[in-house]
């Protein structure tokens, strides 16, 4: 049981490049989330999904896109990378709080630098 | 609006001291959940505790204890006899009725030997 896995761990992008951050969970969780954490700050929600085929915007969605074709995978796409997207990105998953604990379990993070 | 405030940006203690990390929340929901996560220097986020709004019992787990008080909208975290390994950033978070977590800005705890 690997929990939540993220790839890559580190990445450096040039301004204008695109990339996809991968996230996979093996806990059969319905809900998945993407957060970013800027230096010295808390986490801000980018996008989330309550199930396959359903995604919704969080607090800071601009410059990102997501898709959820399976329960396990929730990739985050950066289009036209900008220096403001330099951050650490965390993926998380959970069961819904109604029928489950609602506790979010996090992946190890991806450290992205845009130069 | 939902909000979590961790007023202490950074706390420094010497090993074996007790330390309390404060967390104050705002919500209009009657059903909600509160969490604490630990982020050690390695960067991962480690779940510590979840408390629902109907359970005001304090909880103790080893050297860790949590004091939930609805009357003051607080969910404070105490580490007894702190150790160097407790050095980390600690986040308090509120789970709203849309299953989204709202995080505080974190408190950096440094425990010196």
Tab-separated table of C-alpha atoms in Angstrom, chain A residues 2-98:
chain	number	residue	atom	x	y	z
A	2	UNK	CA	1.964	3.014	-1.296
A	3	UNK	CA	-0.640	5.638	-0.343
A	4	UNK	CA	-0.319	8.786	-2.462
A	5	UNK	CA	2.586	8.933	-4.891
A	6	UNK	CA	3.741	11.925	-6.916
A	7	UNK	CA	6.168	12.265	-9.793
A	8	UNK	CA	8.515	13.929	-10.392
A	9	UNK	CA	10.030	14.969	-7.060
A	10	UNK	CA	11.866	17.932	-8.537
A	11	UNK	CA	11.611	19.798	-11.807
A	12	UNK	CA	13.025	22.971	-13.326
A	13	UNK	CA	11.054	24.574	-16.144
A	14	UNK	CA	11.761	27.491	-18.408
A	15	UNK	CA	9.184	30.233	-18.745
A	16	UNK	CA	6.541	29.201	-21.251
A	17	UNK	CA	7.155	25.456	-21.012
A	18	UNK	CA	4.417	23.028	-20.035
A	19	UNK	CA	4.424	19.951	-17.878
A	20	UNK	CA	2.197	17.463	-16.112
A	21	UNK	CA	2.547	16.565	-12.450
A	22	UNK	CA	1.428	13.026	-11.811
A	23	UNK	CA	-0.506	11.849	-8.759
A	24	UNK	CA	-1.709	8.329	-8.007
A	25	UNK	CA	-3.381	6.863	-4.952
A	26	UNK	CA	-4.056	3.231	-4.130
A	27	UNK	CA	-6.440	3.707	-1.205
A	28	UNK	CA	-9.597	3.733	-3.340
A	29	UNK	CA	-10.358	7.262	-2.195
A	30	UNK	CA	-13.110	9.123	-4.028
A	31	UNK	CA	-11.707	12.579	-3.377
A	32	UNK	CA	-8.436	13.959	-4.653
A	33	UNK	CA	-6.868	17.391	-4.325
A	34	UNK	CA	-4.010	19.512	-5.589
A	35	UNK	CA	-2.401	22.154	-3.394
A	36	UNK	CA	0.503	24.497	-3.757
A	37	UNK	CA	2.693	25.674	-0.926
A	38	UNK	CA	4.739	28.801	-1.410
A	39	UNK	CA	7.792	29.380	0.809
A	40	UNK	CA	6.825	30.077	4.414
A	41	UNK	CA	3.134	29.800	3.660
A	42	UNK	CA	0.276	27.411	4.197
A	43	UNK	CA	-1.325	25.315	1.501
A	44	UNK	CA	-3.690	26.707	-1.074
A	45	UNK	CA	-6.147	24.533	-2.989
A	46	UNK	CA	-5.725	24.552	-6.765
A	47	UNK	CA	-8.243	21.951	-7.944
A	48	UNK	CA	-10.117	19.058	-6.466
A	49	UNK	CA	-12.165	16.092	-7.628
A	50	UNK	CA	-14.933	14.165	-5.893
A	51	UNK	CA	-14.787	11.261	-8.313
A	52	UNK	CA	-13.794	10.134	-11.780
A	53	UNK	CA	-14.975	12.598	-14.397
A	54	UNK	CA	-15.710	15.366	-11.869
A	55	UNK	CA	-13.343	18.241	-11.144
A	56	UNK	CA	-13.758	21.684	-9.658
A	57	UNK	CA	-11.689	24.795	-9.046
A	58	UNK	CA	-10.175	25.653	-5.733
A	59	UNK	CA	-8.773	28.938	-4.488
A	60	UNK	CA	-5.939	29.408	-7.034
A	61	UNK	CA	-6.798	27.565	-10.296
A	62	UNK	CA	-5.431	30.045	-12.855
A	63	UNK	CA	-2.663	28.607	-14.990
A	64	UNK	CA	-3.530	24.985	-14.209
A	65	UNK	CA	-5.746	22.253	-15.569
A	66	UNK	CA	-6.725	18.842	-14.254
A	67	UNK	CA	-8.476	15.712	-15.386
A	68	UNK	CA	-9.759	12.661	-13.521
A	69	UNK	CA	-10.351	9.728	-15.815
A	70	UNK	CA	-9.830	7.064	-13.134
A	71	UNK	CA	-10.289	6.830	-9.383
A	72	UNK	CA	-6.543	6.373	-8.897
A	73	UNK	CA	-5.045	9.176	-10.985
A	74	UNK	CA	-5.350	12.949	-10.809
A	75	UNK	CA	-2.741	14.697	-12.992
A	76	UNK	CA	-2.137	18.447	-12.800
A	77	UNK	CA	-1.203	20.226	-16.014
A	78	UNK	CA	0.755	23.490	-16.101
A	79	UNK	CA	0.447	25.383	-19.343
A	80	UNK	CA	2.845	28.204	-20.179
A	81	UNK	CA	4.804	28.068	-16.942
A	82	UNK	CA	5.474	31.389	-15.186
A	83	UNK	CA	7.858	32.266	-12.335
A	84	UNK	CA	4.826	32.777	-10.082
A	85	UNK	CA	4.197	29.027	-10.326
A	86	UNK	CA	7.449	28.246	-8.559
A	87	UNK	CA	6.214	26.313	-5.545
A	88	UNK	CA	5.901	22.921	-3.921
A	89	UNK	CA	2.898	21.002	-5.158
A	90	UNK	CA	1.100	18.467	-3.007
A	91	UNK	CA	-1.498	15.948	-4.043
A	92	UNK	CA	-3.867	14.501	-1.458
A	93	UNK	CA	-6.731	12.052	-1.309
A	94	UNK	CA	-9.528	11.239	1.108
A	95	UNK	CA	-12.815	9.562	1.632
A	96	UNK	CA	-15.756	11.951	1.973
A	97	UNK	CA	-16.408	13.113	5.519
A	98	UNK	CA	-19.979	11.887	5.442
